[in-house]
PDB file of C-alpha atoms in Angstrom:
ATOM      1  CA  MET Z   1      22.306 -32.599 -34.816  1.00 51.00           C
ATOM      2  CA  ARG Z   2      24.806 -33.704 -32.428  1.00 56.00           C
ATOM      3  CA  LYS Z   3      23.490 -32.554 -29.122  1.00 61.00           C
ATOM      4  CA  VAL Z   4      26.341 -30.567 -26.924  1.00 59.00           C
ATOM      5  CA  ASN Z   5      26.112 -29.974 -22.706  1.00 60.00           C
ATOM      6  CA  LEU Z   6      27.178 -27.004 -22.309  1.00 60.00           C
ATOM      7  CA  ARG Z   7      28.020 -27.464 -19.190  1.00 65.00           C
ATOM      8  CA  SER Z   8      31.055 -28.894 -20.066  1.00 62.00           C
ATOM      9  CA  VAL Z   9      31.876 -25.976 -22.841  1.00 69.00           C
ATOM     10  CA  ASP Z  10      34.018 -23.567 -21.637  1.00 77.00           C
ATOM     11  CA  LEU Z  11      32.515 -20.394 -23.006  1.00 76.00           C
ATOM     12  CA  ASN Z  12      35.620 -18.239 -22.858  1.00 83.00           C
ATOM     13  CA  LEU Z  13      36.899 -20.353 -25.529  1.00 89.00           C
ATOM     14  CA  LEU Z  14      34.697 -18.395 -28.212  1.00 89.00           C
ATOM     15  CA  VAL Z  15      36.398 -14.930 -27.367  1.00 90.00           C
ATOM     16  CA  VAL Z  16      39.286 -16.990 -28.630  1.00 91.00           C
ATOM     17  CA  LEU Z  17      37.731 -18.446 -31.453  1.00 90.00           C
ATOM     18  CA  GLU Z  18      36.445 -14.997 -32.909  1.00 90.00           C
ATOM     19  CA  ALA Z  19      40.215 -13.910 -32.991  1.00 90.00           C
ATOM     20  CA  LEU Z  20      40.648 -17.210 -34.181  1.00 91.00           C
ATOM     21  CA  LEU Z  21      38.491 -16.711 -37.196  1.00 90.00           C
ATOM     22  CA  GLU Z  22      39.163 -13.353 -37.759  1.00 90.00           C
ATOM     23  CA  GLU Z  23      42.985 -13.513 -37.780  1.00 90.00           C
ATOM     24  CA  LYS Z  24      42.923 -17.154 -39.560  1.00 90.00           C
ATOM     25  CA  GLN Z  25      46.871 -17.253 -37.381  1.00 89.00           C
ATOM     26  CA  VAL Z  26      47.453 -18.547 -34.257  1.00 91.00           C
ATOM     27  CA  THR Z  27      50.257 -15.697 -33.454  1.00 90.00           C
ATOM     28  CA  LYS Z  28      48.296 -12.846 -34.491  1.00 91.00           C
ATOM     29  CA  ALA Z  29      45.034 -13.918 -32.779  1.00 90.00           C
ATOM     30  CA  ALA Z  30      47.243 -14.192 -29.449  1.00 91.00           C
ATOM     31  CA  GLU Z  31      49.099 -10.492 -29.830  1.00 91.00           C
ATOM     32  CA  LYS Z  32      45.038  -9.516 -30.439  1.00 90.00           C
ATOM     33  CA  LEU Z  33      44.003 -11.148 -27.182  1.00 90.00           C
ATOM     34  CA  HIS Z  34      47.333 -10.171 -25.544  1.00 90.00           C
ATOM     35  CA  MET Z  35      47.646 -14.649 -24.291  1.00 91.00           C
ATOM     36  CA  SER Z  36      51.030 -16.385 -25.333  1.00 93.00           C
ATOM     37  CA  GLN Z  37      50.672 -17.987 -28.252  1.00 92.00           C
ATOM     38  CA  PRO Z  38      51.464 -21.673 -26.746  1.00 92.00           C
ATOM     39  CA  ALA Z  39      47.867 -20.700 -24.842  1.00 93.00           C
ATOM     40  CA  VAL Z  40      45.933 -19.747 -27.750  1.00 91.00           C
ATOM     41  CA  SER Z  41      47.308 -23.006 -29.320  1.00 92.00           C
ATOM     42  CA  ARG Z  42      46.333 -25.336 -26.550  1.00 93.00           C
ATOM     43  CA  ALA Z  43      42.524 -23.551 -26.794  1.00 91.00           C
ATOM     44  CA  LEU Z  44      42.601 -24.107 -30.360  1.00 91.00           C
ATOM     45  CA  GLN Z  45      43.008 -27.494 -29.823  1.00 93.00           C
ATOM     46  CA  ARG Z  46      40.371 -27.339 -26.743  1.00 91.00           C
ATOM     47  CA  LEU Z  47      38.235 -25.775 -29.804  1.00 90.00           C
ATOM     48  CA  ARG Z  48      38.673 -28.658 -32.090  1.00 91.00           C
ATOM     49  CA  ASP Z  49      37.717 -31.037 -29.951  1.00 88.00           C
ATOM     50  CA  THR Z  50      34.428 -29.227 -28.844  1.00 86.00           C
ATOM     51  CA  PHE Z  51      33.222 -28.351 -32.461  1.00 87.00           C
ATOM     52  CA  ALA Z  52      34.394 -31.765 -33.545  1.00 89.00           C
ATOM     53  CA  ASP Z  53      36.356 -30.056 -36.799  1.00 90.00           C
ATOM     54  CA  PRO Z  54      39.726 -28.575 -37.444  1.00 92.00           C
ATOM     55  CA  LEU Z  55      38.500 -25.176 -38.139  1.00 91.00           C
ATOM     56  CA  LEU Z  56      41.680 -23.654 -39.389  1.00 90.00           C
ATOM     57  CA  VAL Z  57      42.908 -25.784 -42.116  1.00 91.00           C
ATOM     58  CA  ARG Z  58      46.590 -25.304 -43.722  1.00 87.00           C
ATOM     59  CA  SER Z  59      46.502 -23.740 -47.004  1.00 82.00           C
ATOM     60  CA  VAL Z  60      48.470 -22.073 -49.973  1.00 76.00           C
ATOM     61  CA  ASP Z  61      49.167 -18.885 -47.876  1.00 74.00           C
ATOM     62  CA  GLY Z  62      48.814 -20.396 -44.869  1.00 79.00           C
ATOM     63  CA  TYR Z  63      45.732 -21.295 -42.742  1.00 85.00           C
ATOM     64  CA  ASP Z  64      42.594 -21.317 -44.081  1.00 89.00           C
ATOM     65  CA  LEU Z  65      38.913 -21.507 -42.361  1.00 90.00           C
ATOM     66  CA  SER Z  66      37.124 -24.847 -43.024  1.00 90.00           C
ATOM     67  CA  VAL Z  67      33.222 -25.259 -44.047  1.00 92.00           C
ATOM     68  CA  ARG Z  68      32.325 -25.407 -40.665  1.00 90.00           C
ATOM     69  CA  ALA Z  69      34.397 -22.359 -39.440  1.00 88.00           C
ATOM     70  CA  THR Z  70      32.709 -20.491 -42.233  1.00 90.00           C
ATOM     71  CA  GLN Z  71      29.146 -21.162 -41.289  1.00 88.00           C
ATOM     72  CA  ILE Z  72      29.690 -20.249 -37.679  1.00 88.00           C
ATOM     73  CA  VAL Z  73      31.579 -17.023 -38.044  1.00 85.00           C
ATOM     74  CA  GLY Z  74      28.843 -14.922 -38.565  1.00 81.00           C
ATOM     75  CA  GLU Z  75      27.150 -16.923 -36.205  1.00 86.00           C
ATOM     76  CA  LEU Z  76      29.396 -16.331 -33.365  1.00 87.00           C
ATOM     77  CA  LYS Z  77      29.976 -12.505 -33.471  1.00 83.00           C
ATOM     78  CA  THR Z  78      25.972 -12.291 -32.741  1.00 82.00           C
ATOM     79  CA  VAL Z  79      26.275 -14.653 -29.830  1.00 83.00           C
ATOM     80  CA  LEU Z  80      29.520 -12.987 -28.280  1.00 83.00           C
ATOM     81  CA  GLN Z  81      27.585  -9.246 -28.681  1.00 79.00           C
ATOM     82  CA  SER Z  82      24.034 -10.871 -27.003  1.00 78.00           C
ATOM     83  CA  VAL Z  83      26.378 -12.422 -24.292  1.00 78.00           C
ATOM     84  CA  SER Z  84      27.948  -9.230 -23.983  1.00 75.00           C
ATOM     85  CA  GLN Z  85      24.708  -7.046 -23.716  1.00 70.00           C
ATOM     86  CA  ILE Z  86      23.095  -9.721 -21.162  1.00 73.00           C
ATOM     87  CA  ILE Z  87      26.488  -8.877 -18.962  1.00 74.00           C
ATOM     88  CA  SER Z  88      26.706  -5.192 -19.684  1.00 68.00           C
ATOM     89  CA  GLU Z  89      24.711  -2.650 -17.476  1.00 68.00           C
ATOM     90  CA  PRO Z  90      21.731  -1.628 -19.074  1.00 70.00           C
ATOM     91  CA  GLU Z  91      21.081   1.967 -20.835  1.00 78.00           C
ATOM     92  CA  PHE Z  92      18.391   4.065 -19.300  1.00 86.00           C
ATOM     93  CA  SER Z  93      17.559   7.332 -20.807  1.00 91.00           C
ATOM     94  CA  PRO Z  94      15.079   9.726 -19.246  1.00 92.00           C
ATOM     95  CA  LYS Z  95      14.457  11.720 -22.361  1.00 93.00           C
ATOM     96  CA  THR Z  96      13.128   8.796 -24.374  1.00 93.00           C
ATOM     97  CA  SER Z  97      12.585   6.587 -21.530  1.00 92.00           C
ATOM     98  CA  LYS Z  98       8.484   5.183 -21.706  1.00 92.00           C
ATOM     99  CA  GLN Z  99       8.954   3.376 -18.171  1.00 93.00           C
ATOM    100  CA  ILE Z 100       5.955   3.498 -15.597  1.00 94.00           C
ATOM    101  CA  VAL Z 101       7.050   4.060 -12.082  1.00 95.00           C
ATOM    102  CA  LYS Z 102       4.631   2.720  -9.657  1.00 95.00           C
ATOM    103  CA  ILE Z 103       4.890   4.488  -6.185  1.00 95.00           C
ATOM    104  CA  ALA Z 104       2.873   3.628  -2.942  1.00 94.00           C
ATOM    105  CA  GLY Z 105       2.414   5.008   0.203  1.00 90.00           C
ATOM    106  CA  PRO Z 106      -0.246   7.305   2.118  1.00 84.00           C
ATOM    107  CA  ASP Z 107      -2.104   9.943   0.892  1.00 81.00           C
ATOM    108  CA  LEU Z 108       0.006  12.808   2.655  1.00 77.00           C
ATOM    109  CA  GLU Z 109       3.262  11.567   2.361  1.00 81.00           C
ATOM    110  CA  THR Z 110       3.165  10.974  -1.370  1.00 86.00           C
ATOM    111  CA  ALA Z 111       1.284  14.495  -1.666  1.00 83.00           C
ATOM    112  CA  LEU Z 112       4.789  16.119  -0.138  1.00 83.00           C
ATOM    113  CA  TYR Z 113       7.042  14.652  -2.493  1.00 86.00           C
ATOM    114  CA  VAL Z 114       5.699  13.226  -5.306  1.00 89.00           C
ATOM    115  CA  PRO Z 115       4.960  16.457  -7.124  1.00 88.00           C
ATOM    116  CA  ASP Z 116       8.473  17.195  -6.839  1.00 88.00           C
ATOM    117  CA  LEU Z 117       9.145  14.650  -8.576  1.00 89.00           C
ATOM    118  CA  LEU Z 118       6.608  15.015 -11.365  1.00 90.00           C
ATOM    119  CA  ALA Z 119       8.375  18.140 -11.828  1.00 90.00           C
ATOM    120  CA  VAL Z 120      11.433  16.695 -12.305  1.00 91.00           C
ATOM    121  CA  MET Z 121      10.161  14.534 -14.819  1.00 92.00           C
ATOM    122  CA  SER Z 122       8.097  16.837 -16.691  1.00 92.00           C
ATOM    123  CA  LYS Z 123      11.168  18.642 -18.114  1.00 92.00           C
ATOM    124  CA  GLN Z 124      13.697  15.413 -18.250  1.00 93.00           C
ATOM    125  CA  ALA Z 125      11.501  12.562 -18.775  1.00 93.00           C
ATOM    126  CA  PRO Z 126       8.295  14.200 -20.181  1.00 93.00           C
ATOM    127  CA  GLU Z 127       7.488  10.523 -21.760  1.00 94.00           C
ATOM    128  CA  MET Z 128       7.500   8.221 -18.085  1.00 94.00           C
ATOM    129  CA  GLN Z 129       4.656   8.201 -16.515  1.00 94.00           C
ATOM    130  CA  VAL Z 130       4.216   7.655 -12.657  1.00 93.00           C
ATOM    131  CA  GLU Z 131       1.300   5.826 -11.035  1.00 94.00           C
ATOM    132  CA  LEU Z 132       0.752   6.477  -7.714  1.00 92.00           C
ATOM    133  CA  ASP Z 133      -1.447   3.966  -5.338  1.00 91.00           C
ATOM    134  CA  SER Z 134      -2.424   5.906  -2.240  1.00 86.00           C
ATOM    135  CA  ARG Z 135      -5.259   2.917  -0.573  1.00 84.00           C
ATOM    136  CA  PRO Z 136      -4.611   1.427   2.729  1.00 78.00           C
ATOM    137  CA  ALA Z 137      -2.341  -1.402   2.495  1.00 82.00           C
ATOM    138  CA  ASP Z 138       0.911  -2.875   3.249  1.00 87.00           C
ATOM    139  CA  TYR Z 139       3.443  -1.302   0.992  1.00 89.00           C
ATOM    140  CA  PHE Z 140       5.880  -3.408   1.903  1.00 91.00           C
ATOM    141  CA  GLU Z 141       4.181  -6.518   0.801  1.00 91.00           C
ATOM    142  CA  MET Z 142       3.526  -5.041  -2.147  1.00 92.00           C
ATOM    143  CA  LEU Z 143       7.643  -3.948  -2.834  1.00 92.00           C
ATOM    144  CA  SER Z 144       8.207  -8.016  -2.303  1.00 91.00           C
ATOM    145  CA  ARG Z 145       5.162  -9.182  -4.810  1.00 90.00           C
ATOM    146  CA  GLY Z 146       6.987  -6.623  -7.341  1.00 91.00           C
ATOM    147  CA  ASP Z 147       3.754  -4.586  -7.385  1.00 93.00           C
ATOM    148  CA  ILE Z 148       5.327  -1.503  -7.245  1.00 94.00           C
ATOM    149  CA  HIS Z 149       8.526   0.202  -7.545  1.00 95.00           C
ATOM    150  CA  PHE Z 150       8.930   2.425  -4.427  1.00 95.00           C
ATOM    151  CA  ALA Z 151       7.119   2.814  -1.150  1.00 94.00           C
ATOM    152  CA  ILE Z 152       7.085   6.250   1.088  1.00 92.00           C
ATOM    153  CA  SER Z 153       6.883   5.745   4.611  1.00 87.00           C
ATOM    154  CA  GLY Z 154       7.261   6.571   8.333  1.00 82.00           C
ATOM    155  CA  VAL Z 155       6.803   3.042   9.445  1.00 81.00           C
ATOM    156  CA  PRO Z 156       9.366   0.329   9.114  1.00 83.00           C
ATOM    157  CA  PRO Z 157       8.509  -3.290   7.454  1.00 85.00           C
ATOM    158  CA  GLN Z 158       7.954  -5.654  10.732  1.00 76.00           C
ATOM    159  CA  ILE Z 159       9.450  -8.750   8.549  1.00 75.00           C
ATOM    160  CA  ALA Z 160      12.074  -9.608   6.165  1.00 76.00           C
ATOM    161  CA  GLU Z 161      13.948  -6.339   6.712  1.00 78.00           C
ATOM    162  CA  ASP Z 162      17.085  -7.643   4.798  1.00 83.00           C
ATOM    163  CA  GLN Z 163      14.621  -7.441   1.327  1.00 89.00           C
ATOM    164  CA  PHE Z 164      14.927  -3.482   0.995  1.00 92.00           C
ATOM    165  CA  HIS Z 165      16.905  -0.480   0.913  1.00 93.00           C
ATOM    166  CA  ARG Z 166      15.906   2.572   1.898  1.00 92.00           C
ATOM    167  CA  ALA Z 167      16.930   6.512   1.554  1.00 91.00           C
ATOM    168  CA  LEU Z 168      15.970   9.076   3.935  1.00 91.00           C
ATOM    169  CA  LEU Z 169      13.304  11.663   2.923  1.00 90.00           C
ATOM    170  CA  ASP Z 170      12.867  13.816   5.840  1.00 87.00           C
ATOM    171  CA  VAL Z 171      12.991  13.845   9.956  1.00 90.00           C
ATOM    172  CA  THR Z 172       9.930  15.400  11.440  1.00 88.00           C
ATOM    173  CA  ASP Z 173       8.603  16.041  15.112  1.00 91.00           C
ATOM    174  CA  ILE Z 174       5.557  14.841  16.315  1.00 91.00           C
ATOM    175  CA  ALA Z 175       2.622  17.161  17.337  1.00 94.00           C
ATOM    176  CA  LEU Z 176      -1.219  17.086  18.718  1.00 96.00           C
ATOM    177  CA  ILE Z 177      -3.598  18.580  16.108  1.00 97.00           C
ATOM    178  CA  MET Z 178      -7.244  19.417  16.852  1.00 97.00           C
ATOM    179  CA  GLY Z 179     -10.193  22.037  16.384  1.00 97.00           C
ATOM    180  CA  GLN Z 180      -9.776  25.760  17.155  1.00 96.00           C
ATOM    181  CA  HIS Z 181     -12.855  25.242  19.415  1.00 96.00           C
ATOM    182  CA  HIS Z 182     -11.401  22.056  21.624  1.00 96.00           C
ATOM    183  CA  PRO Z 183     -10.957  22.800  25.197  1.00 95.00           C
ATOM    184  CA  LEU Z 184      -7.414  22.335  25.335  1.00 96.00           C
ATOM    185  CA  ALA Z 185      -6.732  24.265  21.814  1.00 95.00           C
ATOM    186  CA  ASN Z 186      -5.412  27.166  23.992  1.00 94.00           C
ATOM    187  CA  LYS Z 187      -3.035  25.667  26.253  1.00 93.00           C
ATOM    188  CA  ALA Z 188      -0.105  23.387  27.489  1.00 94.00           C
ATOM    189  CA  ILE Z 189      -1.286  19.884  27.324  1.00 95.00           C
ATOM    190  CA  THR Z 190      -0.611  17.602  30.445  1.00 96.00           C
ATOM    191  CA  LEU Z 191      -0.564  13.465  30.152  1.00 95.00           C
ATOM    192  CA  ASP Z 192      -3.936  13.383  32.352  1.00 95.00           C
ATOM    193  CA  GLU Z 193      -5.590  15.930  29.943  1.00 96.00           C
ATOM    194  CA  TYR Z 194      -4.829  13.878  26.559  1.00 95.00           C
ATOM    195  CA  LEU Z 195      -5.207  10.637  28.650  1.00 95.00           C
ATOM    196  CA  SER Z 196      -9.127  11.918  29.195  1.00 94.00           C
ATOM    197  CA  ALA Z 197      -9.435  13.446  25.774  1.00 95.00           C
ATOM    198  CA  ARG Z 198     -11.125  11.738  22.762  1.00 96.00           C
ATOM    199  CA  HIS Z 199      -8.566  10.517  20.467  1.00 96.00           C
ATOM    200  CA  ALA Z 200      -8.561   8.744  16.753  1.00 94.00           C
ATOM    201  CA  TYR Z 201      -5.654   7.853  14.639  1.00 91.00           C
ATOM    202  CA  ILE Z 202      -4.532   6.878  10.620  1.00 87.00           C
ATOM    203  CA  SER Z 203      -3.816   3.009   9.909  1.00 81.00           C
ATOM    204  CA  ILE Z 204      -2.132   3.076   6.467  1.00 71.00           C
ATOM    205  CA  THR Z 205      -2.692  -0.895   6.596  1.00 66.00           C
ATOM    206  CA  GLY Z 206      -6.321  -0.922   8.088  1.00 59.00           C
ATOM    207  CA  LYS Z 207      -5.129  -2.229  11.043  1.00 62.00           C
ATOM    208  CA  GLY Z 208      -4.215  -1.603  14.514  1.00 59.00           C
ATOM    209  CA  PRO Z 209      -3.055  -0.685  17.473  1.00 66.00           C
ATOM    210  CA  ALA Z 210      -1.526   2.255  16.943  1.00 77.00           C
ATOM    211  CA  MET Z 211       2.434   2.801  18.065  1.00 81.00           C
ATOM    212  CA  MET Z 212       1.431   5.683  20.550  1.00 88.00           C
ATOM    213  CA  ASP Z 213      -1.592   2.684  22.217  1.00 87.00           C
ATOM    214  CA  ARG Z 214       1.348   0.135  21.629  1.00 87.00           C
ATOM    215  CA  ARG Z 215       3.518   3.041  24.093  1.00 89.00           C
ATOM    216  CA  LEU Z 216       1.111   3.852  26.531  1.00 92.00           C
ATOM    217  CA  ARG Z 217       0.333   0.214  26.892  1.00 92.00           C
ATOM    218  CA  GLU Z 218       4.142  -0.203  27.930  1.00 91.00           C
ATOM    219  CA  MET Z 219       3.766   2.930  30.383  1.00 93.00           C
ATOM    220  CA  GLY Z 220       0.724   0.912  32.000  1.00 94.00           C
ATOM    221  CA  LYS Z 221      -1.589   4.259  30.530  1.00 93.00           C
ATOM    222  CA  LYS Z 222      -4.616   4.146  28.315  1.00 93.00           C
ATOM    223  CA  ARG Z 223      -6.107   7.014  26.060  1.00 93.00           C
ATOM    224  CA  ASN Z 224      -9.600   6.666  24.542  1.00 93.00           C
ATOM    225  CA  THR Z 225      -9.426   6.152  21.056  1.00 93.00           C
ATOM    226  CA  VAL Z 226     -12.745   6.042  19.187  1.00 93.00           C
ATOM    227  CA  LEU Z 227     -12.077   6.605  15.750  1.00 92.00           C
ATOM    228  CA  ARG Z 228      -9.450   4.877  12.906  1.00 91.00           C
ATOM    229  CA  LEU Z 229      -9.604   6.325   9.860  1.00 88.00           C
ATOM    230  CA  SER Z 230      -7.442   5.051   6.585  1.00 81.00           C
ATOM    231  CA  SER Z 231      -6.736   8.802   4.858  1.00 81.00           C
ATOM    232  CA  PHE Z 232      -5.167  12.166   6.099  1.00 84.00           C
ATOM    233  CA  MET Z 233      -6.934  14.007   4.432  1.00 84.00           C
ATOM    234  CA  SER Z 234     -10.078  13.709   6.102  1.00 90.00           C
ATOM    235  CA  VAL Z 235      -8.664  15.066   9.661  1.00 93.00           C
ATOM    236  CA  PRO Z 236      -9.400  18.507   9.571  1.00 94.00           C
ATOM    237  CA  ASP Z 237     -12.907  17.802   8.920  1.00 95.00           C
ATOM    238  CA  PHE Z 238     -13.128  15.781  11.882  1.00 96.00           C
ATOM    239  CA  CYS Z 239     -11.075  18.393  14.189  1.00 96.00           C
ATOM    240  CA  GLU Z 240     -13.097  20.816  13.126  1.00 96.00           C
ATOM    241  CA  LYS Z 241     -16.634  19.243  13.682  1.00 96.00           C
ATOM    242  CA  THR Z 242     -15.882  16.888  17.115  1.00 96.00           C
ATOM    243  CA  ASP Z 243     -13.926  16.825  19.971  1.00 96.00           C
ATOM    244  CA  LEU Z 244     -11.135  14.629  18.672  1.00 97.00           C
ATOM    245  CA  ILE Z 245      -7.567  14.979  18.918  1.00 97.00           C
ATOM    246  CA  PHE Z 246      -5.069  13.285  16.160  1.00 96.00           C
ATOM    247  CA  MET Z 247      -0.802  12.675  16.865  1.00 92.00           C
ATOM    248  CA  LEU Z 248       0.973  13.267  13.279  1.00 91.00           C
ATOM    249  CA  PRO Z 249       3.921  13.930  11.976  1.00 87.00           C
ATOM    250  CA  THR Z 250       4.572  18.415  12.040  1.00 90.00           C
ATOM    251  CA  ASN Z 251       5.334  18.082   8.339  1.00 86.00           C
ATOM    252  CA  LEU Z 252       1.940  16.804   7.416  1.00 87.00           C
ATOM    253  CA  ILE Z 253       0.153  19.106   9.681  1.00 91.00           C
ATOM    254  CA  LYS Z 254       1.474  21.799   8.193  1.00 90.00           C
ATOM    255  CA  LYS Z 255       0.303  20.362   4.851  1.00 86.00           C
ATOM    256  CA  ILE Z 256      -3.754  19.429   5.830  1.00 89.00           C
ATOM    257  CA  SER Z 257      -3.966  22.921   8.133  1.00 91.00           C
ATOM    258  CA  LEU Z 258      -4.169  25.591   5.947  1.00 90.00           C
ATOM    259  CA  GLY Z 259      -6.688  27.298   5.868  1.00 93.00           C
ATOM    260  CA  ARG Z 260      -8.487  24.952   8.225  1.00 94.00           C
ATOM    261  CA  ALA Z 261      -9.977  26.055  11.771  1.00 96.00           C
ATOM    262  CA  VAL Z 262      -7.518  23.538  13.600  1.00 96.00           C
ATOM    263  CA  VAL Z 263      -4.212  24.119  15.741  1.00 96.00           C
ATOM    264  CA  SER Z 264      -1.924  21.977  16.335  1.00 96.00           C
ATOM    265  CA  ARG Z 265      -0.046  21.637  19.972  1.00 96.00           C
ATOM    266  CA  THR Z 266       2.907  19.717  21.650  1.00 95.00           C
ATOM    267  CA  LEU Z 267       2.465  16.651  23.398  1.00 95.00           C
ATOM    268  CA  PRO Z 268       2.985  16.116  26.843  1.00 94.00           C
ATOM    269  CA  GLU Z 269       6.190  16.078  28.177  1.00 93.00           C
ATOM    270  CA  GLU Z 270       6.213  12.136  29.143  1.00 93.00           C
ATOM    271  CA  LEU Z 271       4.969  11.202  25.354  1.00 92.00           C
ATOM    272  CA  ILE Z 272       7.641  13.287  23.777  1.00 90.00           C
ATOM    273  CA  ALA Z 273       9.661  11.264  21.643  1.00 83.00           C
ATOM    274  CA  GLU Z 274      12.496  11.357  18.717  1.00 84.00           C
ATOM    275  CA  PRO Z 275      11.927  13.030  15.258  1.00 87.00           C
ATOM    276  CA  PHE Z 276       9.817  10.954  13.304  1.00 83.00           C
ATOM    277  CA  PRO Z 277      12.102   9.925   9.851  1.00 88.00           C
ATOM    278  CA  PHE Z 278      10.537   9.377   6.816  1.00 88.00           C
ATOM    279  CA  TYR Z 279      11.932   7.131   4.049  1.00 92.00           C
ATOM    280  CA  LEU Z 280      12.384   6.365   0.685  1.00 93.00           C
ATOM    281  CA  TYR Z 281      12.072   2.106   0.422  1.00 94.00           C
ATOM    282  CA  TRP Z 282      12.596  -0.161  -2.623  1.00 94.00           C
ATOM    283  CA  HIS Z 283      12.722  -4.091  -3.219  1.00 93.00           C
ATOM    284  CA  ALA Z 284      16.386  -5.515  -3.546  1.00 91.00           C
ATOM    285  CA  ARG Z 285      15.970  -6.977  -6.731  1.00 90.00           C
ATOM    286  CA  ASP Z 286      15.925  -3.463  -7.913  1.00 90.00           C
ATOM    287  CA  HIS Z 287      18.899  -1.943  -6.384  1.00 90.00           C
ATOM    288  CA  TYR Z 288      20.859  -1.506  -9.111  1.00 87.00           C
ATOM    289  CA  ASP Z 289      18.608  -1.186 -11.935  1.00 89.00           C
ATOM    290  CA  PRO Z 290      19.232   2.139 -13.629  1.00 90.00           C
ATOM    291  CA  MET Z 291      15.588   3.611 -13.729  1.00 92.00           C
ATOM    292  CA  HIS Z 292      15.159   3.030  -9.767  1.00 92.00           C
ATOM    293  CA  ARG Z 293      18.711   5.036  -9.291  1.00 91.00           C
ATOM    294  CA  TRP Z 294      17.599   7.881 -11.682  1.00 93.00           C
ATOM    295  CA  ILE Z 295      14.084   7.919  -9.960  1.00 92.00           C
ATOM    296  CA  LYS Z 296      15.533   7.630  -6.427  1.00 91.00           C
ATOM    297  CA  GLU Z 297      18.291  10.612  -6.859  1.00 89.00           C
ATOM    298  CA  ALA Z 298      15.502  12.768  -8.129  1.00 89.00           C
ATOM    299  CA  VAL Z 299      13.389  12.284  -5.252  1.00 88.00           C
ATOM    300  CA  LEU Z 300      15.853  12.499  -3.154  1.00 86.00           C
ATOM    301  CA  GLN Z 301      17.048  15.770  -4.666  1.00 83.00           C
ATOM    302  CA  GLN Z 302      14.160  17.302  -4.403  1.00 79.00           C
ATOM    303  CA  ALA Z 303      13.735  16.380  -0.691  1.00 75.00           C
ATOM    304  CA  GLY Z 304      16.703  17.946  -0.162  1.00 67.00           C
ATOM    305  CA  GLN Z 305      18.061  14.474   1.307  1.00 52.00           C
ATOM    306  CA  HIS Z 306      21.093  11.994  -0.407  1.00 43.00           C
ATOM    307  CA  SER Z 307      21.269   8.418  -1.188  1.00 43.00           C
ATOM    308  CA  VAL Z 308      22.161   6.002   1.724  1.00 42.00           C
TER     309      VAL Z 308
END
């Protein structure tokens, strides 16, 4: 078989070839393709050179297919259909899809947003599954490796931000949470009282220090931090049984405070900052994938937000 270098072949000619083999006439093929007759004649000559075969040969009734053209006519249609499918946007049907959606994020963030997604999926995508990973980890590294489809985080990526897209899920203030028995539980807390108290914080990556410790260092201050956790779910237990204070987004405090002997207090005035955003993140490689778009819009719709 003659070896062909595809780099030397104009694949656009295959579309012209399909019309020529169907119409068996340059004029009709030109009309079908909305091309001029001379342009189709030139394309036919290039095709003859490429295939080393006349393709169309004169007959009693005008033109007929050569043996080579007869052999390739069926294959050509299949090839062009395959190319069209490759180029066309992939289809996604939630009702029939059996895909697995992999989402990662801290336990409370996922508890805030993923249940609503599952409620939507149970009606619109009943055969799809969700794998939820709330282990402490660098979720952006997981996105980069392709281990997950989405990450929910209030902490922005530290490197390679251009790899990721994001959409706002929620904006919330930051507050303090402590046990009802805590000496500061029933008063406005001053900066000195805050610094003298015993503190704990959550590290979703398993690393420190906390954002507040970095901010205090910039102010030339330091607080007494004695505990680092990797999960939000045990915070009420530590608040009820110790004198530790945690600083958390208020939407998370509301989630973990129900039925617990804890209280929430405002930060000292000097430490009050801009509201804290939560984002849904995904990698650039998945940005145009229809399944990703459907999941993203479902999450944002339930969160009362819109894609950005």
